[in-house]
Short mmCIF file of C-alpha atoms in Angstrom, two decimals:
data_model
loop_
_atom_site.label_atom_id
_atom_site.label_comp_id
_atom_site.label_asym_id
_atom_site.label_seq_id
_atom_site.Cartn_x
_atom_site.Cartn_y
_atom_site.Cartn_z
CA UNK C 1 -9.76 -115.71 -126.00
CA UNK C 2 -7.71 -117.48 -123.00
CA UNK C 3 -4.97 -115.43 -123.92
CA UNK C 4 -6.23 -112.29 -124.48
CA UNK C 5 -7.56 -112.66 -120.76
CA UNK C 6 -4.07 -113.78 -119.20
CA UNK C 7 -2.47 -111.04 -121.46
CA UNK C 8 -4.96 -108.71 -119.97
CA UNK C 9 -4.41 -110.29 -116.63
CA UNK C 10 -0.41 -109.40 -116.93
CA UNK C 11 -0.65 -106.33 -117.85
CA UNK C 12 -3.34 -105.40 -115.25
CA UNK C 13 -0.74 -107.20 -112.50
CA UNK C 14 2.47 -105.15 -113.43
CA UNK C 15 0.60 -102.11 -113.88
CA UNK C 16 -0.78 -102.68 -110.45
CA UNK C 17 2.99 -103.22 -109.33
CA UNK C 18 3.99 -100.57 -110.80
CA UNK C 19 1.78 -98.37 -109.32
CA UNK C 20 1.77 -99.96 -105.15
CA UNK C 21 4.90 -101.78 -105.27
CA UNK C 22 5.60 -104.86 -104.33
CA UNK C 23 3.65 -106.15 -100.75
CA UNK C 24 5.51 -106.05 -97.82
CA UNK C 25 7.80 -103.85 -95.97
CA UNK C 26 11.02 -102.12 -97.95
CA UNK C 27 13.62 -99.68 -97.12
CA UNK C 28 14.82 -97.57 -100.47
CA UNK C 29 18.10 -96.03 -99.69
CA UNK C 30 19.64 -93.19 -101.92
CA UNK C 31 22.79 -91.81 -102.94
CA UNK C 32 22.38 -88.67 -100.74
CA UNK C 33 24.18 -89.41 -97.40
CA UNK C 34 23.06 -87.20 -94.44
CA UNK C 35 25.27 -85.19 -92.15
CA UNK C 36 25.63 -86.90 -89.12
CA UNK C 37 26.11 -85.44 -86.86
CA UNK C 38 24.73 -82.40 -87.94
CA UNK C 39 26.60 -79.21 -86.90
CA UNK C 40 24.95 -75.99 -88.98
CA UNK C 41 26.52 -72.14 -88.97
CA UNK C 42 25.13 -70.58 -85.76
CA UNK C 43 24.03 -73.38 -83.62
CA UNK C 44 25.01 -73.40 -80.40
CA UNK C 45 25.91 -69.46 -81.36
CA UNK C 46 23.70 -66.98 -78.55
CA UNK C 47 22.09 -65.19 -81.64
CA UNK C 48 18.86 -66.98 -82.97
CA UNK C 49 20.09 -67.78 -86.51
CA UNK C 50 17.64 -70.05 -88.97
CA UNK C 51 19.56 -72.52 -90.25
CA UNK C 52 16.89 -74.30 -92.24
CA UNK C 53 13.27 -75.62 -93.06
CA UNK C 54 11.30 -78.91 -93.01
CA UNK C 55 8.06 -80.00 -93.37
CA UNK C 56 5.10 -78.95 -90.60
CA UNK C 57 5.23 -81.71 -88.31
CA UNK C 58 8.19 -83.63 -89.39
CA UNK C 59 10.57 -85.48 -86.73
CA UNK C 60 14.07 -84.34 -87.11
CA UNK C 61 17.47 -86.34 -86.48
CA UNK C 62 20.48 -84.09 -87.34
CA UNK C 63 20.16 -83.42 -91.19
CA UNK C 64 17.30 -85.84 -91.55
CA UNK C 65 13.56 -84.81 -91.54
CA UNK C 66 11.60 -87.54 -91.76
CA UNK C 67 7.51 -87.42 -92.15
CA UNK C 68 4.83 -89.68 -93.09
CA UNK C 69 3.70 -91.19 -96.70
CA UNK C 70 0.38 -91.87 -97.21
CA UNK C 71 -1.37 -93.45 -100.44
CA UNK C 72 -0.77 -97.10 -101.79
CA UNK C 73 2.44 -96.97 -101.03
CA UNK C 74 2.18 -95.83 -96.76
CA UNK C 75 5.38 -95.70 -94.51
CA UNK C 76 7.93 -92.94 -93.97
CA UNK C 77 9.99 -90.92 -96.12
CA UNK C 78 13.37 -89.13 -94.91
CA UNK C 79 15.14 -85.76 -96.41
CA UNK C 80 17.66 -83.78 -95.66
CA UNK C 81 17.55 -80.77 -94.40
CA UNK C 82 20.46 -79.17 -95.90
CA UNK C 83 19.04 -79.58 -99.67
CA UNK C 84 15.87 -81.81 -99.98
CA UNK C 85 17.04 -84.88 -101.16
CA UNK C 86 15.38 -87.74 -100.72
CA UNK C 87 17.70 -90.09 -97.84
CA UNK C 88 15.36 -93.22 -97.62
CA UNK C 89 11.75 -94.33 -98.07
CA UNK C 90 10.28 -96.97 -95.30
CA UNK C 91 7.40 -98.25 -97.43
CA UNK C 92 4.73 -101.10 -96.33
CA UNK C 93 2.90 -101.87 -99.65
CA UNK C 94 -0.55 -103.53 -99.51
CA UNK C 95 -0.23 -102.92 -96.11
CA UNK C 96 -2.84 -102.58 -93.46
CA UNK C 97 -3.39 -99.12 -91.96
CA UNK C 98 -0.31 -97.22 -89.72
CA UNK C 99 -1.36 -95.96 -86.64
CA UNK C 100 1.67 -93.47 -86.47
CA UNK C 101 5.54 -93.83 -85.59
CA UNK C 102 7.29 -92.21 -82.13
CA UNK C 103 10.02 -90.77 -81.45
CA UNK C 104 12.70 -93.76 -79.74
CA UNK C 105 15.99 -91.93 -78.98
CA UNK C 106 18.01 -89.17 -80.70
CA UNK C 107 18.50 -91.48 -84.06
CA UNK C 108 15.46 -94.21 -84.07
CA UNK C 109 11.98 -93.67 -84.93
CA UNK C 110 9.54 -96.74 -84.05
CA UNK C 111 6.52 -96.95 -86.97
CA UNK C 112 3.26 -98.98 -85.85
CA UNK C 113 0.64 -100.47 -87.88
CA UNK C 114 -2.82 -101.84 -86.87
CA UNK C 115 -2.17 -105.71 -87.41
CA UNK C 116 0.22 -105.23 -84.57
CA UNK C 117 3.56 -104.80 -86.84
CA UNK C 118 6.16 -102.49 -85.20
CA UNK C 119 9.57 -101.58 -86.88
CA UNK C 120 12.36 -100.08 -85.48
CA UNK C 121 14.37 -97.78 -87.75
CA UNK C 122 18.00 -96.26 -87.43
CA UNK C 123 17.38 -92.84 -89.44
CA UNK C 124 20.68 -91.67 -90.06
CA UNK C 125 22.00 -95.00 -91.90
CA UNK C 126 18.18 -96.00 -93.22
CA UNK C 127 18.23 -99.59 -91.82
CA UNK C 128 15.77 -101.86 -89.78
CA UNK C 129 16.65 -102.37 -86.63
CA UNK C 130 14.31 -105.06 -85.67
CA UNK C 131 11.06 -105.86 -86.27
CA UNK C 132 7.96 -106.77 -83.52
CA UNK C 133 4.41 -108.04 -83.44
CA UNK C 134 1.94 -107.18 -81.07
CA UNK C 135 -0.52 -110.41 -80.80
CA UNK C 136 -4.23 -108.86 -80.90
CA UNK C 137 -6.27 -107.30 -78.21
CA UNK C 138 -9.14 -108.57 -76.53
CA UNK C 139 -11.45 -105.52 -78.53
CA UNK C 140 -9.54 -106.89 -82.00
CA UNK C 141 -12.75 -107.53 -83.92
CA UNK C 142 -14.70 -105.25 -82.48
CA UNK C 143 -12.34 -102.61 -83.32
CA UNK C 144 -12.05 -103.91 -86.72
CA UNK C 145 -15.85 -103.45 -87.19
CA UNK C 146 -15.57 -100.05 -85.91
CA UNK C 147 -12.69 -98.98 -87.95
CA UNK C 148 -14.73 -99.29 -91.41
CA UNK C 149 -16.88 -96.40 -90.46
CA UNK C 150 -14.13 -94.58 -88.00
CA UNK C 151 -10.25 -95.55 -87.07
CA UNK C 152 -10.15 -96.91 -83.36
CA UNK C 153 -7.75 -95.38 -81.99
CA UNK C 154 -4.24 -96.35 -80.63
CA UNK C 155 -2.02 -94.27 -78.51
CA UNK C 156 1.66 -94.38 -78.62
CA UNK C 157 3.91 -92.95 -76.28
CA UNK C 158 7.31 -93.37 -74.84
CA UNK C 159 8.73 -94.49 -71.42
CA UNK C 160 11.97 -95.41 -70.07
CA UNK C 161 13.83 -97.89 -67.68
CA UNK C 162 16.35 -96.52 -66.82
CA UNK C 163 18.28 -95.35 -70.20
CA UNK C 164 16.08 -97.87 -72.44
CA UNK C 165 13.48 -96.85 -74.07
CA UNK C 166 9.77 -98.51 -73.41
CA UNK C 167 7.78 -98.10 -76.89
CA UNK C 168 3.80 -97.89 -74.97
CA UNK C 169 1.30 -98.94 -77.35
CA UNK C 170 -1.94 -98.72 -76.13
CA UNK C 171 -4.58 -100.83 -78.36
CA UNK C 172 -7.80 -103.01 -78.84
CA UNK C 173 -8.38 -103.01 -75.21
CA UNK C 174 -4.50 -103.81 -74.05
CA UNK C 175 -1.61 -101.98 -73.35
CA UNK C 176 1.79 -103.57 -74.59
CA UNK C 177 5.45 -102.07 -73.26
CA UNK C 178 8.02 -103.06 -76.17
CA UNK C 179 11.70 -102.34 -75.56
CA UNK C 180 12.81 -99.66 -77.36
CA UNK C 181 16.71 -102.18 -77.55
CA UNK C 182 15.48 -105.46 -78.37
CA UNK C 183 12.14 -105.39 -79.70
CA UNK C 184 10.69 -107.70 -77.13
CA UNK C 185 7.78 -106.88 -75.26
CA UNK C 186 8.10 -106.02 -71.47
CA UNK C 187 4.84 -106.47 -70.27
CA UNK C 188 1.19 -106.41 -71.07
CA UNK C 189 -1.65 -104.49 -69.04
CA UNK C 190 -4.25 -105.92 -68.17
CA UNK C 191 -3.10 -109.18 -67.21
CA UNK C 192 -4.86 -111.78 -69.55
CA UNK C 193 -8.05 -112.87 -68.04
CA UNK C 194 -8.79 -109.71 -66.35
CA UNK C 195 -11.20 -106.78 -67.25
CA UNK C 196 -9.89 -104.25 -69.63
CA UNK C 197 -11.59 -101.13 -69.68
CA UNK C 198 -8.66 -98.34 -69.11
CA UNK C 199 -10.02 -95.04 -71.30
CA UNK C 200 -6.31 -94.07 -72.14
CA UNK C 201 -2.80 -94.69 -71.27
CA UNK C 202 0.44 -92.51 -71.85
CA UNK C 203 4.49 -93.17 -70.76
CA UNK C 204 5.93 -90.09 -69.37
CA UNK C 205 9.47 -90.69 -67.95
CA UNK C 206 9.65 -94.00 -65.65
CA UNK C 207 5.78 -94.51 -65.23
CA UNK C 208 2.69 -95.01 -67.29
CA UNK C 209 -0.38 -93.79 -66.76
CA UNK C 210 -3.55 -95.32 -67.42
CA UNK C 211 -7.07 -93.67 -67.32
CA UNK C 212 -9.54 -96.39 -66.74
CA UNK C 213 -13.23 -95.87 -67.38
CA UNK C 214 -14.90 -99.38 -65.29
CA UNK C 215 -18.45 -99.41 -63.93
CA UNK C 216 -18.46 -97.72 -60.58
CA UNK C 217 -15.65 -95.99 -58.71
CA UNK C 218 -12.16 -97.14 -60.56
CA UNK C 219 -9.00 -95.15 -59.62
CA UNK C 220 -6.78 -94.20 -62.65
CA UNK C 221 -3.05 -96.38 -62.14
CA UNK C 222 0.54 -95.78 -62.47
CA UNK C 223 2.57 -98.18 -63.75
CA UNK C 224 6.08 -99.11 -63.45
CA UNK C 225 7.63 -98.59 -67.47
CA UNK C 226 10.41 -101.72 -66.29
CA UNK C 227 7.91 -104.44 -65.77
CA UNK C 228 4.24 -102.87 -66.03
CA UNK C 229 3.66 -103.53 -61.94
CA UNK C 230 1.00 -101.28 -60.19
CA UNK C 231 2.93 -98.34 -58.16
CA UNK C 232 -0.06 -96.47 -57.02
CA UNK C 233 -3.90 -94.89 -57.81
CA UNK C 234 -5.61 -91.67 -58.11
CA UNK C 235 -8.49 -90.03 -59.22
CA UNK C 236 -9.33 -87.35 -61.00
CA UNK C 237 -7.77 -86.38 -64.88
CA UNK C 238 -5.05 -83.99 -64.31
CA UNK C 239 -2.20 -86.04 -64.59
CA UNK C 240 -2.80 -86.73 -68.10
CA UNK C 241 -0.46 -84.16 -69.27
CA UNK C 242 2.18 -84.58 -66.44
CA UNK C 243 5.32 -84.37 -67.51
CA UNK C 244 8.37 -86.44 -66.34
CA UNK C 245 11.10 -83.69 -64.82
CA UNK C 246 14.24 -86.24 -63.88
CA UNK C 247 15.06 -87.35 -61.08
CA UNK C 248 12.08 -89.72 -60.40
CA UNK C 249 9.85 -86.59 -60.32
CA UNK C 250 6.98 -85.64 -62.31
CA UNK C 251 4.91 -82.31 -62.81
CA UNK C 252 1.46 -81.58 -62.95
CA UNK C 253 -1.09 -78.81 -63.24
CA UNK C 254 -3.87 -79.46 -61.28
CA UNK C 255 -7.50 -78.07 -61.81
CA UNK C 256 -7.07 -74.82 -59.81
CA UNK C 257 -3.61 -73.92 -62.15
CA UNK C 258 -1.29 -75.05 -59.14
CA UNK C 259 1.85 -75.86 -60.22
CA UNK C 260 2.47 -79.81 -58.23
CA UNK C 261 5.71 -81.38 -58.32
CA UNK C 262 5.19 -85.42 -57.02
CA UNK C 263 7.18 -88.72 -56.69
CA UNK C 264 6.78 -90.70 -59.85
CA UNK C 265 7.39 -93.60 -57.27
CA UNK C 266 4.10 -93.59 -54.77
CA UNK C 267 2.83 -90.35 -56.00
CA UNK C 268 3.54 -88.30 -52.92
CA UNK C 269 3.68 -84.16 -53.09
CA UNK C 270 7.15 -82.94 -53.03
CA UNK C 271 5.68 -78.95 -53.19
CA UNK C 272 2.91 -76.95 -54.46
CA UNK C 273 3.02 -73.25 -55.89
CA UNK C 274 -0.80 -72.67 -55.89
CA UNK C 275 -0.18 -69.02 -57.26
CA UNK C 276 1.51 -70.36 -60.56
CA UNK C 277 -1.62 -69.30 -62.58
CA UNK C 278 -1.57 -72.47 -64.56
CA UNK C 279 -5.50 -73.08 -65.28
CA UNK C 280 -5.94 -71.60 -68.88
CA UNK C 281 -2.00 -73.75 -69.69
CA UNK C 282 -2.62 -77.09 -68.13
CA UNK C 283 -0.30 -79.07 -70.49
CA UNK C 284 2.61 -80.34 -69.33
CA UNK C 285 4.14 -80.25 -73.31
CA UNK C 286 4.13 -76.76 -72.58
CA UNK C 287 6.38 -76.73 -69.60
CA UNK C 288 10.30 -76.10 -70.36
CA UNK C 289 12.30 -78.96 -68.58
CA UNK C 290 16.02 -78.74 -67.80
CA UNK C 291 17.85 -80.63 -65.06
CA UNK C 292 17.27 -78.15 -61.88
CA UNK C 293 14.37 -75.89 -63.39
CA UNK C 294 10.99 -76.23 -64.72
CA UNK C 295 9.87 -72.88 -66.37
CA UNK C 296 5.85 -72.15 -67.16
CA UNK C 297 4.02 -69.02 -68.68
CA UNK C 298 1.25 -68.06 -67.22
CA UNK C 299 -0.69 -64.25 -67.63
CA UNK C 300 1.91 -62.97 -69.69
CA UNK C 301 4.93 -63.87 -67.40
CA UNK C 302 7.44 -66.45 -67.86
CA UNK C 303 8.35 -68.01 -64.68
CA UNK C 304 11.23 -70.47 -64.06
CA UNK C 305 11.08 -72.85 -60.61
CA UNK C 306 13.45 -74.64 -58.97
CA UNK C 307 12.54 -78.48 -59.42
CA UNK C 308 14.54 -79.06 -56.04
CA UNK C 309 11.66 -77.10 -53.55
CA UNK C 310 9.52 -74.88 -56.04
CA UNK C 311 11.21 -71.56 -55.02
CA UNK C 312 11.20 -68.92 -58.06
CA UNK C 313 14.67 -69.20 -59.83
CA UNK C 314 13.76 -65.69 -62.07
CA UNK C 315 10.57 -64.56 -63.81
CA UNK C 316 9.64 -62.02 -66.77
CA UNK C 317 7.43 -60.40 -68.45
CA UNK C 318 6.05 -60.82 -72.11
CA UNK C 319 3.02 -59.50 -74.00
CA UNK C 320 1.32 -62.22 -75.59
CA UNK C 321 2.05 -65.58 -78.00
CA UNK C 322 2.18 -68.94 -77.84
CA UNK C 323 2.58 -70.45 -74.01
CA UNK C 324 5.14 -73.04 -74.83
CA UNK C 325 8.32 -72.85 -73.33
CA UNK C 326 11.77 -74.69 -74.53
CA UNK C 327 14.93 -75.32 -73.14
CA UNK C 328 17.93 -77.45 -72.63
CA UNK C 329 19.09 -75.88 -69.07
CA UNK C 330 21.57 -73.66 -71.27
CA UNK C 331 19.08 -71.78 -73.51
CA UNK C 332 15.54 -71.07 -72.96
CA UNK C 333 13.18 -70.09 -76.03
CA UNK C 334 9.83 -68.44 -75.86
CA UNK C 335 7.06 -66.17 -77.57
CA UNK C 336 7.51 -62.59 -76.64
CA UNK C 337 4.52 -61.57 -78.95
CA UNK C 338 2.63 -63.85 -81.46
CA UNK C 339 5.46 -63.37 -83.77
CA UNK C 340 8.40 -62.97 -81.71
CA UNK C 341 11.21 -65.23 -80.54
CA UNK C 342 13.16 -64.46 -77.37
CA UNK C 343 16.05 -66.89 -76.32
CA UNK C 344 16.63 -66.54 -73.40
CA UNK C 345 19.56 -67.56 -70.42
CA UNK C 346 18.13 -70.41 -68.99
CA UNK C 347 19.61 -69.79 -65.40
CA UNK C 348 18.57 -66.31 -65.19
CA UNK C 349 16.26 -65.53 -67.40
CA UNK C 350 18.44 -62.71 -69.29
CA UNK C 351 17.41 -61.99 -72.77
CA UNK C 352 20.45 -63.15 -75.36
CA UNK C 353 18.66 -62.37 -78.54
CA UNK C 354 14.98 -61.99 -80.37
CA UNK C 355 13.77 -62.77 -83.58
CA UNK C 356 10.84 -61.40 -85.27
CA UNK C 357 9.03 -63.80 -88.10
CA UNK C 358 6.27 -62.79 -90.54
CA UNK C 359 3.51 -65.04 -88.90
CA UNK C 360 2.61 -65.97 -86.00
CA UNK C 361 4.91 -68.64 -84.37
CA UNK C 362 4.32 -71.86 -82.17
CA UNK C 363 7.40 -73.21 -80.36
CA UNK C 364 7.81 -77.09 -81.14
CA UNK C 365 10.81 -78.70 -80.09
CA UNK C 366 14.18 -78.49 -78.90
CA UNK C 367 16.73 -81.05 -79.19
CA UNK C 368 20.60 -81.39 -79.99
CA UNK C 369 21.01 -77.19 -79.43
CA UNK C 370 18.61 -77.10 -82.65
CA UNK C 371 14.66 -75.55 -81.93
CA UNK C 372 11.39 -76.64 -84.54
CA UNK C 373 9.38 -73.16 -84.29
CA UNK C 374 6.03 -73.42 -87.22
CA UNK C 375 5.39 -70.15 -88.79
CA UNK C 376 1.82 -69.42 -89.49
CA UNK C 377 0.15 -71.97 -91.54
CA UNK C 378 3.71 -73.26 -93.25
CA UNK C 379 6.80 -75.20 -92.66
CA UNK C 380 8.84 -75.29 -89.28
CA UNK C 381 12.04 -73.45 -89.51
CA UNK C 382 15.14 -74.55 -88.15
CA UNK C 383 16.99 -72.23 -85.30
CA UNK C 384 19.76 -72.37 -83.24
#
C-alpha cells in the first residue's frame, strides 16, 4: 500500500511539473533571433505605411513585442513582429503575484512582483540583467490581508538622473527608487521611522511626485529622482498627469484647461496659455513632446507651442477622434476623424500623408520612427 501511495505521489509531482514548471525564475530562449535593430520598408518614409501587428497593449523593442503571461506559469513572453515566433519566455513558476513590468530604456523592460522581486531584462538578447529585492513596507501585512479579497495596489513608474534610469516603485506604504544600471536602490521615501501616508506617487522626467493623503492640511511633494530629497510642495491634484518636457521643465493642465509650463526644480511658472482649452484633455500622456514644442488638441484643433515662452508655433483644424498627439520633433501623428490618421510636419504643422483604418483608432506610442495606433477592439498596428 506504501508504494502505491509514493507511486501515486510521483506521478502526482511530475504531472504537477509538468504542468507549472519548475519554481523559480527562468528565461527560455529560442531559435528565432530578432532583428535588431529593426529597420522595416517605409519607416522613416513621409507616407504612413503599416509595417506590422502585435498584440493590444504589448511593449515593443525593434522586432520584439513582448506582453504578459498569466496562469501557473506568470512572467513575460517575447515575439517577433516580423512572423510570430516565439523569441523568449521570462517565467516565475510558483511564484507570488506580478504587479506589472515598465518600460527601462529603448531595449530593457523591468518586471515586479509583490514579494518585492524585481528583474531587469535585456529584450533583444533574452538575458537577465540583474536581479533586486525590495525589503517590505511598513503596510506589508496589512496589504497581504487585503490582497485575498482585492490586489493592493503598486504603482510603477519611471524617472531619470540624468541619462539613468530610476525604476519608482511605489508599495505597502513606501516608495523605493531602484537604478535602472545597477539594480541598487537609490533611496526610500518616507524615511524609516516617519509617517507614511502618501495616496500615490509617479516619476515623470527628473522628479517624483507624491500625493499624500495625512490628517489635516499635507502638501503633495516633489522629489528629486537622484537621491529622493524634498525639492518643493503644492496642493491641489493637477500635477498628477504632468508630463516631463526636457530641459528641467515640466507641463501641466491645470483645473481651468490652462496650459502651465513650470521648473521641475522649485516649481516656479515659466508661462501660462489660459486659452489652451485643455479642461475636457487634462492628461499629460496626451500631450506630443519633442525638444522645442509641446503640441495639445483641444475643441477640434491641434495646437503646437513653443516650450521656450508658450507662443503658438502653428495650429489646425480636425473634426473629431482620439485627443492624443505623437511625435518625435520630425513627425507628428494625430486623429483627423475617429478613424483617420494624419502625420503630420512636426515644425509646421503641414499635412505629409493620412490613413484611413476600418475602426476607430487610439494613438499609443511613438518610438524609434515606429507609431503603436489600436484599431477598434483588436491588435495595435505597426506604422511608420
Amino acid at each position: 500500500m506504501r508504494l502505491i501511495h509514493l507511486l501515486s505521489s510521483a506521478v502526482v509531482t511530475v504531472l504537477l511539473l509538468a504542468w507549472v514548471g519548475l519554481p523559480g525564475e527562468h528565461v527560455t530562449t529560442t531559435l528565432a533571433k530578432p532583428s535588431w535593430p529593426w529597420r522595416p520598408d517605409g519607416l522613416g518614409t513621409p507616407a504612413i505605411d503599416v509595417v506590422g501587428k502585435v498584440p493590444f497593449a504589448a511593449e515593443v523593442f525593434g522586432d520584439v513585442a513582448v506582453v504578459p503571461r498569466y496562469g501557473p506559469r506568470v512572467g513575460l513572453a517575447a515575439a517577433r513582429v516580423t512572423d510570430g515566433s516565439p523569441v523568449w519566455r521570462y517565467e516565475n513558476a510558483w511564484s507570488d503575484d506580478s504587479v506589472g513590468h515598465v518600460r527601462v530604456d529603448d531595449r530593457r523592460i523591468a518586471a515586479v512582483w509583490r514579494d518585492g522581486r524585481v528583474t531587469l531584462l535585456d529584450v533583444p538578447d533574452g538575458r537577465v540583467v540583474w536581479r533586486a529585492d525590495l525589503p517590505d513596507g511598513p503596510y506589508h501585512q496589512a496589504n497581504r490581508a487585503y490582497d485575498e479579497e482585492w490586489g493592493a495596489a503598486w504603482e510603477l513608474s519611471l524617472a531619470a538622473d540624468g541619462s539613468v534610469p530610476i525604476v519608482v516603485v511605489a508599495h505597502e506604504g513606501r516608495i523605493d527608487a531602484v537604478d535602472g544600471r545597477t539594480g541598487a536602490i537609490r533611496w526610500s521615501y518616507p524615511p524609516r521611522g516617519s509617517a507614511a501616508c502618501f495616496d500615490g506617487a509617479r516619476g515623470e522626467g527628473e522628479v517624483v511626485m507624491v500625493f499624500q493623503r495625512c490628517p489635516g492640511p499635507t502638501p503633495h511633494v516633489m522629489l528629486d529622482a537622484g537621491d529622493g530629497r524634498p525639492r518643493w510642495r503644492f496642493d491641489g491634484g493637477e500635477w498628477y498627469h504632468a508630463r516631463a518636457l526636457g530641459a528641467g521643465r515640466l507641463a501641466w493642465v491645470d483645473g481651468s484647461g490652462g496650459l502651465n509650463v513650470s521648473r521641475a526644480a522649485d516649481g516656479r511658472l515659466l508661462w501660462r496659455v489660459p486659452s489652451a482649452g485643455l479642461k475636457d484633455n487634462p492628461y499629460g500622456t496626451d500631450m506630443g513632446v519633442s525638444a522645442e514644442l509641446v503640441t495639445v488638441v483641444a475643441d477640434r484643433r491641434v495646437t503646437a507651442y513653443r516650450i521656450a515662452d508658450g507662443a503658438v508655433a502653428w495650429r489646425r483644424d480636425r473634426v473629431g477622434g482620439d485627443s492624443a498627439v505623437l511625435t518625435d520633433g520630425t513627425y507628428t501623428y494625430v486623429a483627423e476623424d475617429a478613424t483617420t490618421l494624419l502625420k503630420l510636419d512636426a515644425r509646421t504643422g503641414r499635412v505629409v500623408d493620412r490613413h484611413r483604418f476600418a475602426a476607430d483608432i487610439t494613438l499609443e506610442w511613438l518610438r524609434g520612427g515606429l507609431a503603436g495606433i489600436n484599431v477598434g477592439v483588436g491588435d495595435d498596428v505597426l506604422v511608420g
